[in-house]
Amino acid sequence: MFSRILIANRGEIAVRIIRACRELGIAAVAVYSEADAGALHVRLADESYLLGPAAPAESYLNIERILDAVRESGAEAVHPGYGFLAENADFARAVEEAGAVWIGPPPEAMELMGSKVAAKRLAEKADVPTVPGYTGDDTSVEKLAEEAGRIGFPVLIKASAGGGGRGMRAVRDPGEFPDAVESAQREALSAFGDGRVFLEKLIERPRHIEVQVLGDNHGNVVHLGERECSIQRRHQKIIEESPSPALTPEEREELGEAAVRLAEAAGYRNAGTVEFMLEGHRFYFLEMNTRLQVEHPVTELVTGRDLVELQIRVAAGERLPFAQESVELTGSAIEARVYAEDPETFMPTGGRILLFRPPEGPGIRNDAGVESGDEVPVNYDPMIGKLIVYAPDRPAAVSRMQEALRSYVIEGVVTNLPLLRRVAGHPAFAAGDTSTDFLETHGLVGRPGEAPAEALLAAAVEELSGSGNPARDPFELGIWRAGGAARIRYLDGGRERTVEAERNGARLWRLRLDGEEYEVGLLARTGNELHLKANGSPVAARVEREGSEVRVSCRGREHTLARPPALNLEDMESGSGESGRTSLEAPMPGIVIKVLVEEGEEVRAQQPLLVLEAMKMEQPIVAPYAGVVTRLPFREGSMVSGGAVLAELEELTPEA
Ligand code: ADP
Ligand code: ADP
Ligand code: MG
């Protein structure tokens, strides 16, 4: 067994792995960024190494620095946790070349499963059902459109290298397909450095069910039952449970066997997760995650096995200490992910936690990465902890979760606890009647009910008619052009709703929203009071903006929408006093996914300078006027906090 393990991660998962090391009598080596110097995982570790500045590229993704720490500490093995480098086969290889053991699957298996397309092809060979779709090499728009027609709409465009719920576009209307392909390819390229996409039939109201597998170096692969993770926001899980209330014992066995077949076909070892979708009683393979999963604790509670301990043991060469026959699921476990994020807009909040008081009691487990007084940096994933409950049966586990969430106290930062309480308290959740669109179906995101069309039309017209600043007119912004129509995206209680606009004359637009067309005219505008006529009916509305929030009052009700604010140049520009020089500030925390220009470069007005990803959407940052880029402090991959200066631009005085 190892005597020293380095944990190449932070937050709750680093803390979780440190605990497992302690129990095995192994010294735990932490690594950290400047933003995490006082973090819990550093306080708990036996020793720790500073990697570099807060930006992940310079710290938790900095392979060279992590390898230095491996060598300096004399760690014999590296546990990557999840996220960051956990699914990076090159890192796994580098660890092995540095003479340490990688606590994870063989790099070849990681590479194979890292491509969703390669994984699907392997699944087909291993006789594991996959979602009908197209995974061919010809990914021209024409070919994809033809294949989409064959599959039948609605279809889902997915990034082959995708992950974390990103790089997906659902298309219901064939007319929107070509634009959606281009936008998905662009997003995939900037987010994953690989623009390849494939197609799947969009399964309506599926359940997400995944199987935990575990293999040793002696040819044994077992599964530890399933987890249901249907409660998701923006394709990312927030509540997970085991066992799934939807499976019969026969289906459980069938799914488990399929997962093991695939793992064996991939030459898999250590812990991994095979994800499926369930449509009625049919299941389809989705992807395989070659790492420990966020939601692994629910499996630990129902199987009575410690997955992190088992990962370490098999990596050290031990045999799996049990056979498939002795794996039994007992009782019911549910996990809720606690995020420092706005429960309505899902935007990361961050700040100092003044009081952190998770619930306690029988059958309650907390895996947290913070304590009272800790700072939550905005540079990383905003999940701060997981609440896991266990009870003899599902109804008891549901009540336990409801009560535990009621007594959970976090002060100082905004969290998603209100949303978790609403989900856990919903009768459909108690009934086990869940699907991946649960939040939308039950109106659990944002305000109850979605904003009426006229509220979105008014918000769009407010933006389109501008307020004196020509840069505010998106028709002037080259980046907005998509087949002649401008697209204005709003988040309405977590759902993305896009208004497509074509100018139809002075103060006259043809707008499309949710498949409906509207002829809209602006009759009068005084400040933020707008009088419109939409398809002949008068609409009066007040539209106010506050940061990324757009508040629309019409017909006596106020609706709050979120608008990726990067395009509101007025909000971003902060003149530095000197005339002709402007700083462009990040309107909210995000990650710089693309830098398109260089310092010293001359740019034209409306030229995209960089692409920020915030709220899981691409936000191009454009030059408000022609000028020279005088400062460009961030590299691709950098996390930025709200208000950070993304670029400085000096205006070019036109030649006389
Ligand atoms: P799980 O399937 O384990 O629940 P998630 O999809 O929620 O995993 O992701 C787990 C962690 O990994 C999160 O911190 C998420 O931000 C991160 N993550 C997953 N995939 C990617 C990716 N392709 N790029 C960056 N981060 C990712
Ligand atoms: P990621 O790598 O981002 O986790 P997945 O392929 O695992 O991507 O999909 C994430 C989620 O997106 C699923 O849990 C499901 O909610 C939804 N999803 C993926 N594929 C489909 C599909 N073909 N039809 C309907 N929903 C899907
Ligand atoms: Mg997935």
XYZ file of C-alpha atoms and ligand atoms in Angstrom:
711
model
C 0.000 0.000 0.000
C 1.104 3.576 -0.644
C 2.438 5.689 2.195
C 1.841 9.084 0.528
C -0.784 10.231 -2.000
C -1.005 13.573 -3.751
C -4.505 14.898 -4.386
C -4.611 16.986 -7.547
C -7.844 18.789 -6.717
C -9.567 21.149 -4.293
C -12.849 21.634 -2.467
C -15.080 18.918 -1.129
C -13.590 16.132 -3.221
C -10.047 16.863 -1.985
C -11.383 16.780 1.563
C -13.199 13.496 0.858
C -10.012 11.875 -0.477
C -7.946 13.139 2.465
C -10.404 11.355 4.806
C -9.952 8.083 2.929
C -6.154 8.446 3.103
C -6.305 9.054 6.865
C -8.349 5.913 7.406
C -5.793 3.899 5.451
C -2.857 5.443 7.332
C -1.633 7.195 4.183
C -0.165 10.715 4.307
C -2.221 13.152 2.185
C -0.435 15.778 0.099
C -2.547 18.752 -0.992
C -1.932 21.219 -3.789
C -3.521 24.650 -3.891
C -3.747 27.936 -5.724
C -3.169 31.372 -4.237
C -6.936 31.777 -3.889
C -7.070 28.588 -1.809
C -4.137 29.255 0.532
C -6.431 29.060 3.563
C -8.823 26.449 2.197
C -10.124 23.493 4.188
C -8.347 20.868 2.088
C -5.034 22.621 2.744
C -5.758 22.845 6.478
C -6.546 19.128 6.647
C -3.681 17.758 4.550
C -0.428 16.480 5.993
C 1.549 18.737 3.679
C 0.704 21.076 0.858
C 2.268 22.708 -2.188
C 1.407 26.024 -3.790
C 0.807 25.632 -7.514
C 0.368 29.221 -8.636
C -2.207 31.982 -9.145
C -5.947 31.435 -8.881
C -6.568 30.875 -12.594
C -7.026 27.118 -13.114
C -4.641 27.157 -16.085
C -1.913 28.329 -13.749
C -2.786 26.092 -10.808
C -5.088 23.057 -10.849
C -4.633 22.551 -14.591
C -0.907 23.245 -14.530
C 0.514 19.774 -15.192
C 4.172 20.784 -14.818
C 3.645 22.388 -11.417
C 1.644 19.413 -10.170
C 4.374 17.016 -11.312
C 6.939 19.162 -9.449
C 4.842 18.726 -6.317
C 4.665 14.957 -6.911
C 8.453 14.771 -7.135
C 9.144 17.153 -4.247
C 6.718 15.402 -1.911
C 7.747 11.904 -2.888
C 4.087 10.958 -3.373
C 3.758 7.428 -4.743
C 0.335 7.941 -6.263
C -1.927 10.729 -7.541
C -5.689 10.951 -7.071
C -7.265 13.439 -9.497
C -10.773 13.691 -7.967
C -13.307 14.872 -10.572
C -13.168 17.900 -12.870
C -9.855 19.629 -13.655
C -7.399 16.973 -14.917
C -9.394 13.912 -13.883
C -10.234 12.911 -17.456
C -6.999 14.082 -19.043
C -5.157 11.034 -20.418
C -1.981 13.052 -21.042
C -1.854 13.977 -17.378
C -2.374 10.345 -16.361
C 0.528 9.346 -18.611
C 2.749 12.134 -17.279
C 2.057 10.999 -13.709
C 3.089 7.466 -14.614
C 6.189 8.715 -16.411
C 7.099 10.656 -13.269
C 7.117 7.306 -11.476
C 3.849 7.647 -9.569
C 0.709 5.509 -9.797
C -2.378 7.039 -11.404
C -5.436 6.338 -9.262
C -7.764 5.894 -12.177
C -8.238 3.926 -15.372
C -5.521 3.238 -17.957
C -4.878 6.330 -20.125
C -5.899 4.352 -23.257
C -9.341 3.679 -21.798
C -9.652 7.362 -20.829
C -8.806 8.415 -24.351
C -11.264 6.000 -25.906
C -14.118 7.099 -23.658
C -13.135 10.781 -23.859
C -14.685 10.861 -27.293
C -18.433 10.343 -27.056
C -18.420 9.148 -30.662
C -15.719 6.494 -30.121
C -17.504 5.419 -26.938
C -20.810 4.990 -28.790
C -19.147 2.933 -31.489
C -17.570 0.690 -28.866
C -20.912 0.358 -27.080
C -22.535 -0.810 -30.306
C -19.835 -3.447 -30.692
C -20.333 -4.574 -27.099
C -24.045 -4.994 -27.806
C -25.067 -2.099 -25.562
C -28.004 -0.108 -26.982
C -27.213 3.495 -27.962
C -29.442 6.474 -28.773
C -30.331 6.415 -32.487
C -28.290 9.060 -34.217
C -25.421 9.820 -36.535
C -21.756 9.515 -35.561
C -20.200 9.504 -39.040
C -16.998 11.285 -40.006
C -18.654 13.509 -42.611
C -19.821 16.434 -40.476
C -20.589 18.913 -43.234
C -23.770 20.854 -42.560
C -25.403 19.248 -45.636
C -24.658 15.709 -44.467
C -25.729 16.457 -40.908
C -28.978 18.018 -42.140
C -29.694 14.956 -44.272
C -28.998 12.655 -41.305
C -31.134 14.782 -38.998
C -34.011 14.315 -41.439
C -33.461 10.563 -41.406
C -33.327 10.421 -37.580
C -36.408 12.638 -37.360
C -36.849 15.867 -35.420
C -36.411 16.795 -32.616
C -32.694 16.054 -32.661
C -29.861 16.925 -30.322
C -26.550 18.191 -31.663
C -23.777 17.168 -29.278
C -20.076 17.893 -29.059
C -17.971 14.766 -29.356
C -15.584 16.127 -26.729
C -18.378 17.645 -24.641
C -18.788 17.474 -20.900
C -20.343 19.186 -17.927
C -23.605 19.645 -19.835
C -21.989 21.889 -22.428
C -21.890 21.871 -26.210
C -25.457 20.652 -26.765
C -28.229 22.123 -28.936
C -31.737 20.742 -29.189
C -33.382 21.442 -32.532
C -37.099 20.957 -33.093
C -37.519 22.904 -36.305
C -35.549 21.727 -39.380
C -35.282 25.361 -40.513
C -33.151 26.149 -37.479
C -30.831 23.209 -37.980
C -27.997 24.764 -40.049
C -27.569 27.723 -37.676
C -27.656 25.426 -34.667
C -24.932 23.197 -36.148
C -22.666 26.150 -36.718
C -23.212 27.554 -33.276
C -22.657 24.135 -31.628
C -19.431 23.625 -33.584
C -18.187 27.037 -32.571
C -19.022 26.524 -28.927
C -17.422 23.056 -28.936
C -14.294 24.388 -30.576
C -13.862 27.212 -28.122
C -14.839 25.198 -25.043
C -13.094 21.895 -25.787
C -10.635 22.779 -28.558
C -12.442 20.257 -30.755
C -15.353 21.342 -32.910
C -16.580 17.890 -33.932
C -20.256 17.234 -33.371
C -22.625 14.311 -33.779
C -26.366 13.821 -33.708
C -28.756 12.005 -31.438
C -32.484 11.681 -31.406
C -33.747 13.972 -28.655
C -35.385 11.702 -26.140
C -38.364 13.447 -24.589
C -38.628 13.400 -20.801
C -35.981 10.693 -20.226
C -34.601 9.582 -16.915
C -30.840 9.718 -16.434
C -29.629 6.469 -14.924
C -25.978 5.554 -14.533
C -24.115 2.498 -13.341
C -21.054 2.535 -11.093
C -18.393 0.111 -12.270
C -15.140 -0.874 -10.621
C -12.303 -3.009 -11.941
C -9.004 -4.242 -10.564
C -5.719 -5.042 -12.323
C -6.490 -8.762 -12.239
C -9.282 -8.849 -14.792
C -12.228 -8.432 -12.419
C -14.927 -5.889 -13.206
C -18.067 -5.484 -11.102
C -20.892 -2.972 -10.941
C -22.297 -1.425 -7.788
C -25.804 -0.767 -8.947
C -27.242 2.406 -10.374
C -27.827 6.021 -9.515
C -30.683 8.043 -10.868
C -29.678 11.630 -11.636
C -32.705 12.952 -13.480
C -33.028 16.181 -11.510
C -30.788 18.503 -13.514
C -30.392 22.159 -14.227
C -28.916 23.066 -17.581
C -28.013 19.395 -18.204
C -26.107 19.199 -14.922
C -27.231 17.081 -12.016
C -28.374 18.643 -8.750
C -30.126 15.745 -6.971
C -29.131 12.100 -7.295
C -30.244 8.906 -5.653
C -29.692 5.188 -5.416
C -31.433 2.933 -6.153
C -33.564 4.432 -8.929
C -37.284 4.211 -8.173
C -37.839 3.375 -11.872
C -36.019 0.063 -12.293
C -37.245 -3.459 -11.742
C -34.690 -5.941 -10.365
C -34.426 -7.504 -13.854
C -33.756 -4.132 -15.474
C -31.161 -3.357 -12.815
C -29.361 -6.555 -13.643
C -29.592 -5.982 -17.386
C -28.214 -2.446 -17.069
C -25.441 -3.533 -14.714
C -24.390 -6.292 -17.096
C -24.370 -3.906 -20.053
C -22.147 -1.491 -18.104
C -19.707 -4.245 -17.176
C -19.629 -5.480 -20.806
C -18.697 -2.022 -21.994
C -16.066 -1.523 -19.273
C -14.490 -4.846 -20.219
C -14.520 -3.955 -23.901
C -12.691 -0.723 -23.057
C -10.028 -2.496 -20.984
C -11.269 -0.517 -18.003
C -9.861 -0.575 -14.479
C -10.558 1.413 -11.300
C -13.816 3.368 -10.810
C -15.949 4.618 -13.669
C -19.531 5.424 -14.519
C -21.553 4.307 -17.496
C -24.390 6.740 -18.148
C -27.714 5.761 -19.724
C -31.006 7.358 -20.522
C -34.201 5.539 -19.786
C -37.211 6.190 -22.005
C -40.135 4.296 -20.568
C -38.500 0.922 -20.094
C -35.950 1.187 -22.883
C -32.426 2.178 -22.044
C -29.753 3.764 -24.201
C -26.036 4.269 -23.544
C -25.069 7.954 -23.258
C -21.381 8.185 -22.298
C -18.816 6.862 -19.868
C -17.130 9.059 -17.270
C -13.649 7.769 -16.540
C -13.361 9.036 -12.988
C -14.946 9.172 -9.584
C -18.322 10.856 -9.876
C -19.609 13.769 -7.798
C -22.561 11.653 -6.697
C -20.558 8.574 -5.612
C -21.681 8.860 -1.947
C -25.202 7.561 -2.656
C -23.665 4.355 -3.992
C -21.429 4.118 -0.922
C -24.405 4.388 1.409
C -26.568 1.736 -0.261
C -23.717 -0.722 -0.898
C -21.798 -0.097 2.332
C -18.536 0.212 0.354
C -16.034 3.055 0.381
C -15.365 3.859 -3.278
C -12.347 6.077 -2.680
C -10.741 3.439 -0.500
C -11.435 0.836 -3.204
C -9.952 3.113 -5.874
C -6.770 3.397 -3.826
C -6.630 -0.337 -3.100
C -7.022 -1.462 -6.702
C -4.539 1.184 -7.876
C -2.060 -0.308 -5.388
C -2.567 -3.672 -7.099
C -4.956 -5.310 -4.649
C -7.743 -7.558 -5.891
C -11.344 -6.427 -5.553
C -12.279 -7.707 -2.089
C -15.742 -8.887 -3.180
C -17.495 -10.490 -6.133
C -20.568 -9.347 -8.041
C -22.846 -11.740 -6.156
C -22.134 -10.042 -2.846
C -23.079 -6.557 -4.075
C -26.472 -5.715 -2.646
C -28.333 -2.429 -2.560
C -29.900 -1.848 0.852
C -32.117 1.108 1.760
C -32.280 4.374 -0.138
C -29.830 7.272 -0.403
C -30.356 10.757 -1.856
C -27.781 13.489 -2.473
C -28.357 17.219 -2.995
C -25.601 19.419 -4.390
C -25.261 22.726 -2.572
C -23.986 25.474 -4.855
C -22.962 29.049 -4.124
C -25.123 30.224 -6.985
C -28.278 32.183 -7.559
C -31.190 29.712 -7.472
C -33.019 31.608 -10.212
C -30.300 32.508 -12.668
C -27.728 29.805 -11.729
C -25.015 32.460 -11.704
C -22.127 31.841 -9.310
C -22.242 34.143 -6.309
C -19.114 33.637 -4.210
C -18.174 35.599 -1.094
C -17.343 34.846 2.524
C -19.375 32.244 4.354
C -20.254 33.839 7.666
C -21.976 30.778 9.034
C -21.921 27.220 7.696
C -24.180 24.942 9.671
C -25.096 21.793 7.764
C -27.752 19.548 9.290
C -26.810 16.577 11.417
C -28.591 13.534 12.779
C -29.051 9.857 12.029
C -28.643 8.956 8.373
C -27.139 12.328 7.398
C -23.752 12.763 5.735
C -22.158 16.011 4.641
C -19.263 16.121 2.192
C -18.271 19.766 2.310
C -15.270 21.737 1.179
C -15.838 24.735 3.438
C -16.360 25.800 7.044
C -17.674 28.988 8.635
C -15.431 31.931 7.816
C -14.193 30.467 4.518
C -14.075 32.437 1.318
C -15.770 30.922 -1.772
C -13.613 31.933 -4.725
C -15.440 32.578 -7.994
C -12.575 31.018 -9.936
C -13.859 27.468 -9.615
C -16.951 25.320 -9.778
C -19.418 26.869 -7.309
C -20.370 23.605 -5.561
C -19.498 23.988 -1.878
C -20.858 20.782 -0.446
C -23.136 17.808 -0.783
C -25.849 16.738 1.606
C -26.479 13.004 1.519
C -29.210 11.212 3.443
C -29.773 7.527 3.972
C -32.873 5.681 5.222
C -34.344 2.186 5.068
C -36.672 3.060 2.189
C -37.255 5.865 -0.303
C -40.220 7.587 1.438
C -38.166 7.795 4.645
C -35.142 9.099 2.725
C -37.295 11.771 1.054
C -38.633 13.016 4.413
C -35.154 12.952 5.847
C -33.881 15.056 2.941
C -36.766 17.529 3.284
C -36.116 17.986 7.006
C -32.331 18.175 6.579
C -32.661 20.859 3.909
C -35.062 22.834 6.124
C -32.493 23.007 8.908
C -29.463 23.712 6.664
C -28.067 27.188 7.385
C -25.572 29.048 5.227
C -25.132 32.750 5.761
C -23.005 35.227 3.895
C -23.322 33.764 0.406
C -26.334 33.174 -1.796
C -26.894 29.443 -2.353
C -29.289 27.186 -4.233
C -30.814 25.850 -0.986
C -34.243 27.395 -1.771
C -34.343 25.502 -5.074
C -33.258 22.225 -3.438
C -36.011 22.651 -0.829
C -38.622 23.195 -3.515
C -37.538 20.091 -5.438
C -37.334 17.837 -2.375
C -40.731 19.092 -1.213
C -42.476 18.483 -4.529
C -45.077 15.686 -4.584
C -43.753 14.404 -7.937
C -40.305 13.969 -6.414
C -41.780 12.140 -3.437
C -43.603 9.892 -5.919
C -40.345 9.153 -7.775
C -41.897 10.575 -10.923
C -38.788 12.275 -12.286
C -37.267 13.119 -15.654
C -34.487 15.359 -16.864
C -36.915 18.233 -17.479
C -38.264 18.012 -13.921
C -37.469 21.629 -12.995
C -39.088 23.044 -16.121
C -42.088 20.692 -16.029
C -42.916 21.651 -12.467
C -42.084 25.344 -12.734
C -39.380 25.024 -10.097
C -36.893 27.375 -11.625
C -37.147 31.097 -11.507
C -40.473 32.591 -10.633
C -43.452 30.340 -10.779
C -44.501 30.174 -14.425
C -42.588 31.637 -17.291
C -42.753 35.201 -18.490
C -45.480 35.824 -21.096
C -44.367 36.386 -24.664
C -45.159 40.099 -24.542
C -42.674 40.594 -21.677
C -39.894 39.095 -23.784
C -40.976 41.050 -26.841
C -40.851 44.271 -24.826
C -37.399 43.407 -23.471
C -36.185 42.688 -26.987
C -37.602 45.898 -28.428
C -36.052 47.894 -25.593
C -32.724 46.438 -26.597
C -33.292 46.773 -30.327
C -34.420 50.394 -30.131
C -31.361 51.210 -28.040
C -31.067 54.283 -25.885
C -29.012 56.645 -27.922
C -25.945 54.452 -28.130
C -25.666 53.046 -31.625
C -23.501 50.206 -30.330
C -26.570 48.988 -28.511
C -28.304 48.212 -31.768
C -27.405 44.595 -32.383
C -27.887 45.015 -36.107
C -24.755 47.074 -36.000
C -22.928 44.240 -34.295
C -21.529 41.930 -36.927
C -21.334 39.060 -34.473
C -25.059 38.996 -34.085
C -25.813 38.345 -37.675
C -27.062 34.855 -38.267
C -28.801 34.611 -41.590
C -29.892 38.236 -41.387
C -31.714 37.793 -38.072
C -30.419 38.959 -34.703
C -30.785 36.534 -31.820
C -31.333 37.887 -28.360
C -31.034 35.230 -25.693
C -32.756 35.511 -22.348
C -32.758 33.185 -19.388
C -36.256 32.937 -18.029
C -36.086 31.064 -14.750
C -33.217 28.963 -16.017
C -34.791 28.260 -19.402
C -33.106 29.792 -22.393
C -35.582 31.696 -24.571
C -34.352 33.316 -27.724
C -36.044 36.156 -29.545
C -35.096 36.259 -33.198
C -35.429 39.660 -34.747
C -35.489 41.003 -38.258
C -35.843 44.680 -38.945
C -38.950 45.388 -40.943
C -38.755 49.147 -41.216
C -38.170 52.087 -38.915
C -39.257 51.074 -35.397
C -40.778 47.945 -36.849
C -39.569 44.378 -36.362
C -40.555 40.830 -37.135
C -39.844 38.860 -33.969
C -39.915 35.115 -33.417
C -40.289 33.543 -30.003
C -41.145 29.966 -29.047
C -42.115 29.183 -32.620
C -44.539 32.137 -32.973
C -44.106 35.157 -35.228
C -44.952 38.675 -34.127
C -45.076 41.908 -36.084
C -44.024 44.440 -33.493
C -43.934 48.208 -33.774
C -42.607 50.674 -31.252
C -45.230 53.413 -30.965
C -43.517 55.462 -28.289
C -40.651 55.251 -25.884
C -39.986 57.485 -22.883
C -36.919 56.368 -21.007
C -37.686 52.786 -20.103
C -41.437 53.008 -20.704
C -42.359 51.401 -23.986
C -45.617 51.376 -25.919
C -45.746 48.634 -28.502
C -48.172 47.073 -30.864
C -47.672 43.319 -31.194
C -49.737 41.623 -33.910
C -52.226 44.444 -33.627
C -52.629 44.455 -29.830
C -51.248 47.274 -27.697
C -48.665 46.429 -25.034
C -47.337 48.860 -22.442
C -44.244 47.828 -20.530
C -41.450 49.145 -18.368
C -38.061 47.546 -18.925
C -35.258 48.049 -16.409
C -31.811 46.573 -16.400
C -29.612 45.888 -13.432
C -26.393 44.087 -14.292
C -27.479 40.918 -16.027
C -31.046 41.269 -14.808
C -33.797 42.571 -17.050
C -36.980 43.371 -15.144
C -40.059 43.773 -17.277
C -43.322 45.037 -15.856
C -46.388 44.599 -17.982
C -50.064 44.015 -17.233
C -49.427 44.640 -13.561
C -46.807 41.941 -13.116
C -43.044 42.074 -12.945
C -40.936 39.409 -14.637
C -37.223 38.961 -14.092
C -35.191 37.730 -17.007
C -31.455 37.320 -17.182
C -29.650 38.617 -20.176
C -26.049 37.671 -20.804
C -24.885 41.234 -20.409
C -21.649 41.217 -22.338
C -23.316 42.821 -25.292
C -24.569 45.742 -23.254
C -21.503 47.752 -23.948
C -22.783 50.616 -21.845
C -22.617 48.465 -18.750
C -19.159 47.237 -19.555
C -17.357 50.356 -20.556
C -15.697 52.223 -17.758
C -13.769 55.119 -19.173
C -10.531 55.606 -17.283
C -10.932 59.356 -17.321
C -8.584 59.923 -20.220
C -10.579 60.471 -23.312
C -10.458 57.811 -25.956
C -9.495 54.982 -23.632
C -11.893 52.351 -22.399
C -11.666 49.324 -20.154
C -14.020 46.486 -20.946
C -15.022 44.804 -17.721
C -16.434 41.338 -17.227
C -20.086 41.841 -16.350
C -20.042 38.729 -14.137
C -17.761 35.854 -13.216
C -16.866 33.630 -16.128
C -14.126 31.904 -18.013
C -12.211 33.298 -20.970
C -12.634 30.578 -23.569
C -11.162 32.357 -26.560
C -8.756 35.244 -27.039
C -9.072 36.461 -30.608
C -6.655 39.383 -30.739
C -3.287 40.361 -29.342
C -2.015 43.294 -27.361
C -1.000 46.088 -29.685
C -3.364 44.898 -32.398
C -5.478 47.369 -34.289
C -9.150 46.391 -34.292
C -12.229 47.655 -36.061
C -15.430 48.673 -34.347
C -17.534 45.636 -33.345
C -14.648 43.232 -33.893
C -14.847 40.370 -31.392
C -11.871 40.575 -28.990
C -12.464 37.558 -26.825
C -15.161 35.112 -25.873
C -16.260 34.830 -22.280
C -18.266 31.878 -21.101
C -20.637 32.807 -18.340
C -23.852 31.152 -17.300
C -22.711 28.305 -19.551
C -23.149 30.452 -22.630
C -20.728 32.032 -25.035
C -20.459 35.807 -24.696
C -18.408 37.516 -27.371
C -16.772 40.699 -26.099
C -16.548 43.192 -28.945
C -14.710 46.443 -29.484
C -17.093 49.378 -29.011
C -15.086 51.427 -31.531
C -12.035 51.128 -33.749
C -8.859 51.233 -31.707
C -5.691 49.623 -30.497
C -5.758 46.934 -27.814
C -3.500 48.279 -25.087
C -4.115 45.628 -22.451
C -5.339 42.061 -22.611
C -4.520 40.562 -19.231
C -6.177 37.134 -19.483
C -5.189 33.986 -21.315
C -7.533 31.367 -22.664
C -8.794 29.230 -19.823
C -8.566 32.004 -17.224
C -11.390 32.416 -14.766
C -12.379 36.018 -14.264
C -14.409 37.584 -11.522
C -17.189 40.083 -12.179
C -15.731 43.537 -12.823
C -12.315 42.259 -13.871
C -10.843 44.301 -16.717
C -10.853 42.040 -19.761
C -9.332 44.467 -22.218
C -8.301 48.060 -22.617
C -8.796 49.828 -25.884
C -7.426 53.145 -27.099
C -9.544 54.898 -29.645
C -7.993 55.510 -33.050
C -8.449 59.097 -34.061
C -9.537 59.149 -37.677
C -6.873 60.536 -39.962
C -7.495 64.132 -40.782
P -20.829 14.162 -12.543
O -21.277 13.440 -13.772
O -19.728 13.533 -11.773
O -21.937 14.622 -11.712
P -20.496 16.804 -13.603
O -20.885 16.762 -15.038
O -21.384 17.512 -12.693
O -20.124 15.352 -13.149
O -19.028 17.382 -13.501
C -18.205 17.090 -12.393
C -17.188 18.154 -12.262
O -16.380 18.176 -13.403
C -17.734 19.534 -12.121
O -16.884 20.245 -11.271
C -17.703 20.078 -13.544
O -17.595 21.481 -13.513
C -16.465 19.419 -14.060
N -16.483 19.065 -15.483
C -17.071 18.007 -16.062
N -16.811 17.939 -17.367
C -16.023 18.992 -17.644
C -15.402 19.471 -18.831
N -15.491 18.860 -19.999
N -14.665 20.596 -18.757
C -14.536 21.220 -17.568
N -15.081 20.804 -16.422
C -15.817 19.709 -16.443
P -22.152 15.515 -20.517
O -20.842 14.987 -20.991
O -22.258 16.985 -20.660
O -22.492 14.971 -19.152
P -24.190 13.694 -21.568
O -24.147 13.060 -22.901
O -23.896 12.823 -20.388
O -23.229 14.944 -21.566
O -25.613 14.377 -21.374
C -25.907 15.201 -20.264
C -27.431 15.330 -20.100
O -28.042 15.850 -21.281
C -28.141 14.013 -19.871
O -28.145 13.642 -18.512
C -29.541 14.326 -20.371
O -30.247 15.075 -19.417
C -29.273 15.231 -21.556
N -29.198 14.460 -22.824
C -28.085 13.973 -23.414
N -28.366 13.320 -24.559
C -29.716 13.387 -24.718
C -30.646 12.922 -25.715
N -30.253 12.254 -26.803
N -31.961 13.186 -25.528
C -32.383 13.876 -24.448
N -31.567 14.354 -23.487
C -30.247 14.124 -23.598
Mg -22.774 13.020 -18.674
